[in-house]
Amino acid sequence: MSEPTGPVYRRIASALEADIASGKLSVGDKLPSERVMAEELGISRMTARQALKHLTDRGILVTRTGHGTFVGRPMIQQKLSTLTGFTEEIEQQGRRASSVVVESGAHRADEQCSSALNLPLGGDVHRLVRVRLVDGEPVAMETTEIRADVAPGLFDVADFAQASLYDILRKHYRILPASAEQTLQAALSSPAVSRTLQLGEHAPVLELTRRTCDSNGNPFEYVRSIYRGDSFVMKANLTLGAEATQ
């Protein structure tokens, strides 16, 4: 195998990344300081700093002020340009998705949900609240509401701790998610969310809401999710508008 080429800091970063991928370094392991790394590898502190920063910028390492640099959790890419279910998206990344059902049953839509699903205030919905896990770790809390009239008996069909909601909607109700409107904003976790997602007090989180429509343009699903801020990267593909100027 040929030796990696490129700047010295990139070669060092690649070697560290290989150690993480092989399991030689695990999540939470502390890395040597810049000074120690420079002495051990015979490089300048600036080069050591660049190598650590390269991996920190990519979310592979995390820096804790006053404590040092540590191997971070593998980041999960959430595509904002493709409409897929959580289970499908996670499994496409070679990881294991599972859920803990916190609540499931009939519910009355609140003002936000009623507006999103074109229902009268207090209209009937199926409400499903799940803690989403990746490789056994809690990473998101998701509240999904489905119009009750389009999916009668939804919770009699499957165990949603294991089943994909979108698979069930496709197979049993012939509902095909075709388009969606999403909003995303940064926030701080509430005490309840911190406990559920095993976060520190007022930790950074991402709040996402989504209204999903079927192939006829009719809204059938309203989702409110809270994601761990240290676990997700939101990715969107952008194209330049025809009339855009630089």
XYZ file of N, CA and C in Angstrom:
738
model
N 0.855 -1.193 0.000
C 0.000 0.000 0.000
C 0.891 1.243 0.000
N 0.576 2.199 -0.858
C 1.387 3.400 -0.970
C 1.156 4.318 0.223
N 2.184 5.092 0.543
C 2.070 6.039 1.639
C 1.144 7.184 1.234
N 0.293 7.689 2.170
C -0.575 8.810 1.838
C 0.250 10.041 1.492
N -0.257 10.814 0.570
C 0.434 12.029 0.151
C -0.344 13.242 0.623
N 0.249 14.436 0.412
C -0.421 15.669 0.792
C 0.267 16.310 1.967
N -0.271 17.420 2.462
C 0.329 18.120 3.604
C 0.488 17.195 4.807
N 1.492 17.463 5.615
C 1.776 16.605 6.769
C 0.561 16.519 7.695
N -0.097 17.650 7.937
C -1.233 17.626 8.876
C -2.351 16.739 8.365
N -2.542 16.678 7.030
C -3.584 15.825 6.454
C -3.222 14.349 6.626
N -1.926 14.022 6.487
C -1.498 12.638 6.668
C -1.692 12.193 8.121
N -1.404 13.101 9.052
C -1.611 12.779 10.468
C -3.098 12.626 10.763
N -3.906 13.513 10.214
C -5.359 13.421 10.406
C -5.900 12.115 9.835
N -5.398 11.708 8.672
C -5.844 10.450 8.053
C -5.476 9.248 8.922
N -4.273 9.301 9.531
C -3.847 8.209 10.401
C -4.735 8.124 11.646
N -5.085 9.281 12.221
C -5.983 9.296 13.388
C -7.356 8.775 13.009
N -7.839 9.192 11.836
C -9.158 8.736 11.381
C -9.165 7.226 11.175
N -8.055 6.676 10.666
C -7.952 5.228 10.472
C -7.969 4.502 11.823
N -7.318 5.094 12.831
C -7.322 4.495 14.173
C -8.733 4.477 14.752
N -9.507 5.510 14.472
C -10.897 5.566 14.959
C -11.744 4.528 14.230
N -11.567 4.435 12.910
C -12.357 3.486 12.114
C -12.059 2.041 12.512
N -10.825 1.763 12.883
C -10.430 0.389 13.232
C -10.797 0.012 14.659
N -11.177 1.000 15.468
C -11.503 0.737 16.860
C -10.331 0.919 17.804
N -9.169 1.272 17.264
C -8.017 1.528 18.129
C -8.289 2.711 19.040
N -9.013 3.696 18.506
C -9.514 4.817 19.310
C -11.037 4.736 19.323
N -11.629 4.893 20.496
C -13.082 4.766 20.641
C -13.715 6.104 21.017
N -15.045 6.174 20.844
C -15.779 7.373 21.224
C -15.499 7.710 22.684
N -15.126 8.958 22.933
C -14.846 9.403 24.291
C -13.379 9.361 24.668
N -12.545 8.675 23.873
C -11.110 8.623 24.174
C -10.493 10.016 24.023
N -9.600 10.337 24.928
C -8.922 11.629 24.883
C -7.654 11.517 24.053
N -7.418 12.493 23.183
C -6.215 12.518 22.367
C -5.100 13.267 23.084
N -3.847 12.990 22.712
C -2.734 13.748 23.298
C -2.881 15.236 22.975
N -2.300 16.063 23.804
C -2.311 17.498 23.553
C -1.458 17.812 22.333
N -1.614 19.031 21.816
C -0.793 19.456 20.673
C 0.693 19.295 20.984
N 1.092 19.695 22.193
C 2.508 19.633 22.565
C 3.008 18.200 22.574
N 2.241 17.310 23.196
C 2.654 15.902 23.287
C 2.672 15.265 21.893
N 1.642 15.554 21.096
C 1.589 15.006 19.741
C 2.783 15.481 18.920
N 3.110 16.753 19.049
C 4.237 17.306 18.295
C 5.546 16.626 18.701
N 5.728 16.413 20.004
C 6.957 15.771 20.479
C 7.036 14.319 20.024
N 5.909 13.591 20.104
C 5.906 12.165 19.744
C 6.118 11.949 18.256
N 5.593 12.853 17.429
C 5.659 12.666 15.980
C 6.781 13.460 15.327
N 7.462 14.294 16.106
C 8.543 15.084 15.549
C 8.067 16.147 14.579
N 6.947 16.782 14.905
C 6.372 17.827 14.058
C 6.197 19.094 14.885
N 5.835 20.177 14.218
C 5.595 21.424 14.942
C 4.223 21.382 15.616
N 4.070 22.213 16.634
C 2.762 22.306 17.290
C 1.707 22.843 16.327
N 2.117 23.710 15.414
C 1.182 24.236 14.420
C 0.629 23.104 13.554
N 1.486 22.180 13.141
C 1.031 21.049 12.327
C 0.092 20.156 13.121
N 0.424 19.908 14.389
C -0.451 19.102 15.244
C -1.800 19.786 15.405
N -1.770 21.108 15.593
C -3.011 21.864 15.744
C -3.870 21.771 14.482
N -3.232 21.861 13.312
C -3.964 21.777 12.052
C -4.621 20.403 11.882
N -3.910 19.350 12.265
C -4.457 17.994 12.138
C -5.689 17.817 13.015
N -5.601 18.279 14.256
C -6.732 18.163 15.174
C -7.909 19.014 14.712
N -7.598 20.218 14.232
C -8.661 21.105 13.761
C -9.366 20.522 12.541
N -8.598 19.885 11.657
C -9.184 19.279 10.458
C -10.248 18.248 10.838
N -9.966 17.445 11.838
C -10.923 16.419 12.259
C -12.038 17.001 13.121
N -11.726 18.041 13.883
C -12.752 18.699 14.694
C -13.782 19.389 13.805
N -13.316 20.035 12.749
C -14.224 20.716 11.822
C -15.185 19.735 11.147
N -14.772 18.497 11.016
C -15.606 17.476 10.377
C -16.467 16.725 11.389
N -16.359 17.073 12.670
C -17.184 16.431 13.688
C -16.648 15.106 14.177
N -15.448 14.718 13.718
C -14.869 13.439 14.132
C -14.275 13.557 15.536
N -13.700 14.724 15.833
C -13.205 15.021 17.170
C -14.014 16.163 17.761
N -14.065 16.222 19.075
C -14.726 17.336 19.756
C -13.761 17.914 20.784
N -13.780 19.238 20.919
C -12.923 19.915 21.888
C -13.765 20.394 23.057
N -13.350 20.075 24.249
C -14.030 20.520 25.464
C -13.094 21.477 26.178
N -13.513 22.729 26.259
C -12.663 23.778 26.830
C -12.174 23.389 28.225
N -10.870 23.458 28.392
C -10.270 23.151 29.679
C -10.040 21.677 29.929
N -10.498 20.823 29.005
C -10.364 19.379 29.212
C -9.563 18.689 28.113
N -9.607 19.212 26.880
C -8.839 18.598 25.812
C -9.688 18.225 24.611
N -9.127 17.366 23.768
C -9.781 16.932 22.535
C -10.096 15.443 22.635
N -11.305 15.081 22.234
C -11.786 13.712 22.397
C -12.369 13.184 21.086
N -12.407 11.861 20.970
C -13.089 11.242 19.830
C -14.583 11.458 20.011
N -15.220 12.045 19.000
C -16.647 12.343 19.084
C -17.515 11.199 18.591
N -18.800 11.368 18.781
C -19.753 10.414 18.215
C -19.725 10.539 16.701
N -19.892 9.435 15.969
C -20.017 9.543 14.516
C -21.247 10.380 14.168
N -21.069 11.368 13.330
C -22.182 12.242 12.964
C -23.134 11.543 12.002
N -24.410 11.839 12.152
C -25.447 11.282 11.291
C -25.834 12.345 10.278
N -25.803 11.994 9.013
C -26.206 12.948 7.983
C -27.700 12.835 7.737
N -28.396 13.938 7.911
C -29.832 14.008 7.636
C -30.014 14.845 6.374
N -30.462 14.231 5.298
C -30.622 14.948 4.038
C -31.933 15.733 4.052
N -31.820 17.025 3.787
C -33.003 17.880 3.753
C -33.606 17.956 2.355
N -32.929 17.367 1.384
C -33.403 17.451 0.004
C -34.078 16.169 -0.473
N -34.093 15.123 0.371
C -34.687 13.844 -0.012
C -35.684 13.421 1.054
N -36.866 12.996 0.628
C -37.918 12.588 1.559
C -37.806 11.098 1.831
N -37.203 10.752 2.969
C -37.084 9.368 3.387
C -37.445 9.262 4.854
N -37.814 8.069 5.289
C -38.085 7.838 6.685
C -36.796 7.736 7.480
N -36.886 7.924 8.796
C -35.719 7.889 9.664
C -34.998 6.550 9.562
N -35.763 5.446 9.638
C -35.167 4.110 9.597
C -34.400 3.901 8.307
N -35.018 4.247 7.199
C -34.381 4.074 5.894
C -33.101 4.894 5.789
N -33.161 6.132 6.243
C -32.000 7.012 6.128
C -30.823 6.511 6.956
N -31.104 6.048 8.163
C -30.032 5.568 9.037
C -29.428 4.279 8.488
N -30.271 3.380 8.010
C -29.765 2.103 7.494
C -28.957 2.296 6.221
N -29.269 3.333 5.439
C -28.474 3.631 4.257
C -27.053 4.036 4.627
N -26.859 4.495 5.861
C -25.534 4.895 6.332
C -24.810 3.753 7.052
N -25.392 2.544 6.938
C -24.761 1.376 7.520
C -24.875 1.279 9.020
N -25.882 1.916 9.595
C -26.042 1.912 11.040
C -27.409 1.333 11.411
N -27.609 1.056 12.674
C -28.816 0.369 13.127
C -29.788 1.366 13.763
N -30.993 1.419 13.215
C -32.035 2.309 13.741
C -33.048 1.504 14.544
N -33.483 2.068 15.651
C -34.547 1.464 16.447
C -35.301 2.582 17.146
N -36.398 2.233 17.800
C -37.244 3.248 18.440
C -37.799 2.730 19.751
N -38.071 3.644 20.638
C -38.831 3.361 21.853
C -40.117 4.179 21.756
N -41.264 3.493 21.770
C -42.545 4.187 21.670
C -42.921 4.740 23.039
N -43.060 6.063 23.104
C -43.438 6.729 24.340
C -44.952 6.867 24.431
N -45.588 7.092 23.295
C -47.043 7.286 23.260
C -47.562 6.898 21.888
N -48.714 6.241 21.845
C -49.386 5.972 20.579
C -50.877 5.869 20.842
N -51.663 6.526 19.998
C -53.099 6.467 20.178
C -53.820 7.634 19.529
N -55.129 7.668 19.746
C -55.951 8.742 19.197
C -55.658 10.040 19.944
N -55.737 11.143 19.197
C -55.391 12.433 19.782
C -56.182 13.521 19.070
N -56.347 14.651 19.741
C -56.975 15.823 19.147
C -55.891 16.785 18.669
N -55.956 17.176 17.443
C -54.927 18.042 16.864
C -54.947 19.422 17.510
N -53.746 19.918 17.852
C -53.650 21.272 18.374
C -53.658 22.264 17.208
N -53.465 23.538 17.508
C -53.582 24.566 16.471
C -52.564 24.380 15.352
N -51.308 24.096 15.719
C -50.269 23.917 14.703
C -50.570 22.729 13.809
N -50.923 21.623 14.428
C -51.188 20.400 13.677
C -52.427 20.563 12.798
N -53.472 21.157 13.343
C -54.711 21.369 12.577
C -54.438 22.199 11.333
N -53.660 23.262 11.490
C -53.335 24.122 10.367
C -52.523 23.371 9.317
N -51.542 22.587 9.779
C -50.673 21.865 8.857
C -51.426 20.802 8.066
N -52.387 20.137 8.701
C -53.085 19.012 8.070
C -54.461 19.388 7.516
N -54.766 20.680 7.487
C -56.063 21.151 6.977
C -57.228 20.493 7.712
N -57.103 20.461 9.039
C -58.146 19.896 9.891
C -58.756 21.003 10.740
N -60.005 20.821 11.172
C -60.555 21.760 12.158
C -59.795 21.602 13.469
N -59.741 22.644 14.258
C -59.067 22.570 15.551
C -59.658 21.431 16.372
N -58.793 20.557 16.870
C -59.267 19.410 17.642
C -59.654 18.227 16.784
N -59.321 18.276 15.483
C -59.631 17.151 14.597
C -58.891 15.894 15.012
N -59.365 14.750 14.542
C -58.811 13.462 14.952
C -57.511 13.133 14.213
N -56.487 12.765 14.988
C -55.227 12.309 14.412
C -54.732 11.093 15.192
N -53.891 10.308 14.533
C -53.120 9.279 15.224
C -51.832 9.948 15.688
N -51.524 9.819 16.962
C -50.318 10.451 17.492
C -49.324 9.388 17.923
N -48.096 9.514 17.426
C -47.035 8.563 17.725
C -45.811 9.339 18.194
N -45.430 9.116 19.457
C -44.249 9.773 20.030
C -43.187 8.694 20.242
N -42.031 8.902 19.616
C -40.955 7.916 19.709
C -39.623 8.566 20.058
N -38.831 7.860 20.841
C -37.423 8.205 21.001
C -36.676 7.397 19.953
N -35.928 8.086 19.107
C -35.195 7.438 18.030
C -33.778 7.117 18.492
N -33.354 5.895 18.206
C -32.026 5.452 18.607
C -31.210 5.056 17.377
N -29.921 5.327 17.445
C -28.978 4.883 16.416
C -27.891 4.088 17.121
N -27.746 2.834 16.715
C -26.794 1.923 17.360
C -27.022 1.880 18.871
N -28.296 1.952 19.266
C -28.669 1.838 20.669
C -28.595 3.106 21.479
N -28.158 4.226 20.860
C -28.022 5.495 21.575
C -29.168 6.435 21.202
N -29.825 7.079 22.194
C -30.920 8.002 21.877
C -30.402 9.267 21.201
N -30.956 9.581 20.026
C -30.458 10.739 19.274
C -31.558 11.731 18.921
N -32.821 11.328 19.039
C -33.896 12.240 18.643
C -35.189 11.863 19.350
N -36.037 12.858 19.532
C -37.387 12.647 20.047
C -38.345 13.163 18.989
N -39.261 12.316 18.561
C -40.087 12.624 17.396
C -41.568 12.436 17.718
N -42.351 13.460 17.428
C -43.804 13.382 17.566
C -44.403 13.451 16.169
N -45.098 12.372 15.773
C -45.704 12.278 14.447
C -47.220 12.210 14.590
N -47.918 13.022 13.802
C -49.378 12.984 13.802
C -49.865 12.747 12.380
N -50.729 11.745 12.237
C -51.287 11.333 10.951
C -52.793 11.556 10.981
N -53.322 12.115 9.906
C -54.776 12.270 9.837
C -55.442 10.912 10.053
N -56.366 10.844 11.017
C -57.001 9.571 11.350
C -57.856 9.041 10.203
N -58.420 9.946 9.383
C -59.332 9.490 8.337
C -58.629 8.825 7.164
N -57.309 9.014 7.021
C -56.606 8.398 5.889
C -55.958 7.067 6.263
N -55.847 6.776 7.564
C -55.195 5.539 7.995
C -55.941 4.933 9.181
N -57.199 4.498 8.976
C -57.979 3.924 10.087
C -57.292 2.677 10.662
N -57.330 2.573 11.989
C -56.754 1.406 12.653
C -55.238 1.313 12.559
N -54.567 2.436 12.416
C -53.127 2.440 12.178
C -52.352 1.666 13.235
N -52.690 1.850 14.505
C -51.895 1.242 15.560
C -52.236 -0.222 15.800
N -53.222 -0.742 15.067
C -53.509 -2.177 15.114
C -52.708 -2.946 14.072
N -52.067 -2.225 13.175
C -51.395 -2.853 12.037
C -49.976 -3.304 12.365
N -49.246 -2.514 13.171
C -47.824 -2.820 13.391
C -47.347 -2.299 14.730
N -46.204 -2.844 15.155
C -45.495 -2.367 16.333
C -44.478 -1.341 15.855
N -44.720 -0.078 16.157
C -43.871 0.973 15.613
C -42.569 1.177 16.387
N -42.313 0.291 17.352
C -40.970 0.257 17.927
C -40.010 -0.398 16.936
N -40.554 -1.203 16.021
C -39.739 -1.911 15.038
C -40.056 -1.498 13.606
N -41.335 -1.315 13.301
C -41.753 -1.076 11.914
C -41.482 0.356 11.471
N -41.279 0.520 10.155
C -41.154 1.838 9.537
C -42.558 2.361 9.243
N -42.866 3.548 9.744
C -44.185 4.142 9.527
C -44.471 4.294 8.034
N -43.488 4.772 7.280
C -43.715 4.978 5.844
C -43.962 3.660 5.121
N -43.296 2.586 5.537
C -43.553 1.278 4.930
C -44.994 0.847 5.170
N -45.471 1.047 6.391
C -46.843 0.659 6.724
C -47.847 1.502 5.945
N -47.599 2.789 5.845
C -48.512 3.655 5.103
C -48.561 3.257 3.623
N -47.416 2.884 3.072
C -47.385 2.462 1.666
C -48.121 1.134 1.472
N -47.812 0.156 2.300
C -48.307 -1.204 2.093
C -49.773 -1.371 2.465
N -50.211 -0.713 3.538
C -51.563 -0.952 4.046
C -52.571 0.116 3.652
N -52.094 1.314 3.359
C -53.023 2.410 3.068
C -52.773 3.065 1.710
N -51.768 2.576 1.007
C -51.419 3.100 -0.318
C -51.188 4.613 -0.293
N -50.614 5.064 0.810
C -50.243 6.471 0.934
C -48.766 6.591 0.577
N -48.487 7.349 -0.448
C -47.120 7.512 -0.914
C -46.629 8.922 -0.585
N -45.696 9.052 0.370
C -45.128 10.380 0.646
C -44.457 10.917 -0.617
N -44.909 12.084 -1.057
C -44.405 12.619 -2.329
C -43.679 13.942 -2.180
N -44.076 14.758 -1.221
C -43.441 16.061 -1.040
C -43.588 16.486 0.417
N -42.757 17.444 0.801
C -42.820 17.901 2.191
C -42.265 19.306 2.310
N -42.740 20.010 3.324
C -42.205 21.318 3.705
C -41.567 21.154 5.077
N -40.292 21.549 5.199
C -39.580 21.394 6.458
C -39.044 22.723 6.948
N -39.035 22.881 8.253
C -38.364 24.019 8.871
C -37.394 23.475 9.910
N -36.277 24.159 10.075
C -35.237 23.720 10.991
C -34.711 24.922 11.756
N -34.593 24.788 13.069
C -34.046 25.884 13.852
C -33.260 25.352 15.045
N -32.294 26.143 15.481
C -31.483 25.788 16.638
C -32.231 26.160 17.916
N -32.018 25.369 18.960
C -32.678 25.636 20.244
C -31.837 25.011 21.356
N -32.295 25.199 22.593
C -31.682 24.570 23.749
C -32.650 23.560 24.333
N -32.129 22.457 24.810
C -32.992 21.377 25.292
C -33.706 21.764 26.580
N -34.943 21.309 26.695
C -35.696 21.447 27.938
C -35.215 20.375 28.910
N -35.550 20.498 30.201
C -35.140 19.445 31.145
C -35.634 18.061 30.741
N -36.886 17.973 30.236
C -37.437 16.667 29.845
C -36.670 16.078 28.665
N -36.356 16.908 27.674
C -35.608 16.432 26.503
C -34.191 16.048 26.912
N -33.577 16.827 27.788
C -32.223 16.505 28.260
C -32.189 15.130 28.910
N -33.198 14.823 29.719
C -33.251 13.510 30.369
C -33.433 12.407 29.331
N -34.344 12.623 28.400
C -34.659 11.591 27.411
C -33.488 11.299 26.485
N -32.800 12.346 26.046
C -31.708 12.186 25.089
C -30.333 12.133 25.751
N -30.328 12.073 27.088
C -29.084 11.949 27.854
C -28.118 13.093 27.542
N -28.652 14.308 27.656
C -27.887 15.519 27.384
C -27.658 16.298 28.668
N -26.704 17.204 28.599
C -26.524 18.128 29.702
C -27.637 19.166 29.719
N -27.690 19.943 30.789
C -28.725 20.967 30.925
C -28.577 22.031 29.834
N -29.702 22.367 29.178
C -29.730 23.389 28.130
C -28.710 23.101 27.020
N -28.620 21.857 26.610
C -27.692 21.476 25.536
C -28.252 21.920 24.186
N -27.391 22.176 23.194
C -27.883 22.562 21.870
C -28.606 21.412 21.178
N -29.744 21.730 20.600
C -30.524 20.755 19.841
C -31.000 21.407 18.551
N -31.485 20.584 17.641
C -32.089 21.057 16.405
C -33.561 20.670 16.419
N -34.421 21.641 16.194
C -35.862 21.390 16.140
C -36.317 21.407 14.684
N -36.941 20.329 14.260
C -37.408 20.210 12.878
C -38.911 19.952 12.869
N -39.621 20.668 12.006
C -41.029 20.377 11.765
C -41.195 20.045 10.295
N -42.106 19.116 10.000
C -42.318 18.717 8.609
C -43.794 18.441 8.353
N -44.295 18.983 7.265
C -45.633 18.645 6.784
C -45.458 17.841 5.505
N -45.985 16.618 5.501
C -45.786 15.710 4.378
C -47.094 15.541 3.607
N -46.969 15.573 2.280
C -48.141 15.440 1.409
C -48.037 14.179 0.559
N -49.208 13.667 0.141
C -49.225 12.487 -0.726
C -49.070 12.897 -2.185
N -49.211 11.943 -3.095
C -48.998 12.210 -4.516
C -50.045 13.142 -5.110
N -51.141 13.342 -4.392
C -52.174 14.282 -4.847
C -52.016 15.661 -4.216
N -50.973 15.837 -3.426
C -50.742 17.123 -2.780
C -51.520 17.320 -1.497
N -52.138 16.255 -0.974
C -52.928 16.361 0.254
C -52.051 16.083 1.476
N -52.012 16.980 2.465
C -51.194 16.739 3.665
C -51.783 15.632 4.518
N -50.933 14.714 4.948
C -51.409 13.611 5.789
C -50.585 13.436 7.057
N -49.394 14.059 7.131
C -48.500 13.847 8.266
C -47.916 15.176 8.737
N -47.844 15.337 10.053
C -47.172 16.489 10.647
C -46.203 15.963 11.697
N -44.927 16.329 11.557
C -43.875 15.806 12.427
C -43.179 16.953 13.145
N -42.954 16.776 14.441
C -42.146 17.693 15.230
C -41.048 16.881 15.897
N -39.789 17.151 15.499
C -38.651 16.369 15.985
C -37.644 17.256 16.698
N -36.970 16.666 17.671
C -35.872 17.324 18.364
C -34.665 16.409 18.253
N -33.597 16.906 17.631
C -32.387 16.124 17.393
C -31.254 16.606 18.305
N -30.431 15.669 18.740
C -29.213 16.042 19.455
C -28.339 16.895 18.553
N -27.904 18.035 19.048
C -27.071 18.912 18.245
C -25.683 18.359 17.991
N -25.228 17.411 18.835
C -23.885 16.855 18.677
C -23.867 15.584 17.848
N -25.019 15.204 17.279
C -25.091 13.929 16.560
C -25.469 14.059 15.095
N -25.993 15.209 14.699
C -26.536 15.336 13.349
C -25.856 16.436 12.553
N -25.693 16.148 11.273
C -25.315 17.148 10.285
C -26.456 17.208 9.273
N -27.038 18.376 9.089
C -28.120 18.540 8.136
C -27.538 18.921 6.778
N -27.818 18.113 5.772
C -27.206 18.300 4.461
C -28.262 18.625 3.419
N -28.006 19.676 2.623
C -28.927 20.075 1.551
C -28.135 20.297 0.274
N -28.681 19.851 -0.840
C -28.086 20.099 -2.145
C -28.751 21.321 -2.760
N -27.944 22.288 -3.169
C -28.464 23.541 -3.710
C -28.063 23.684 -5.171
N -28.939 24.310 -5.961
C -28.617 24.620 -7.347
C -28.779 26.115 -7.563
N -28.019 26.645 -8.498
C -28.061 28.069 -8.778
C -29.286 28.391 -9.628
N -30.082 29.360 -9.168
C -31.266 29.757 -9.921
C -30.894 30.343 -11.274
N -31.803 30.195 -12.234
C -31.518 30.623 -13.608
C -31.194 32.104 -13.684
N -31.809 32.936 -12.820
C -31.619 34.375 -12.898
C -30.634 34.904 -11.856
N -29.984 33.966 -11.130
C -29.075 34.390 -10.072
C -27.811 35.005 -10.653
N -27.296 35.999 -9.969
C -26.018 36.605 -10.366
C -25.076 36.531 -9.185
N -23.805 36.442 -9.483
C -22.812 36.310 -8.419
C -22.400 37.665 -7.877
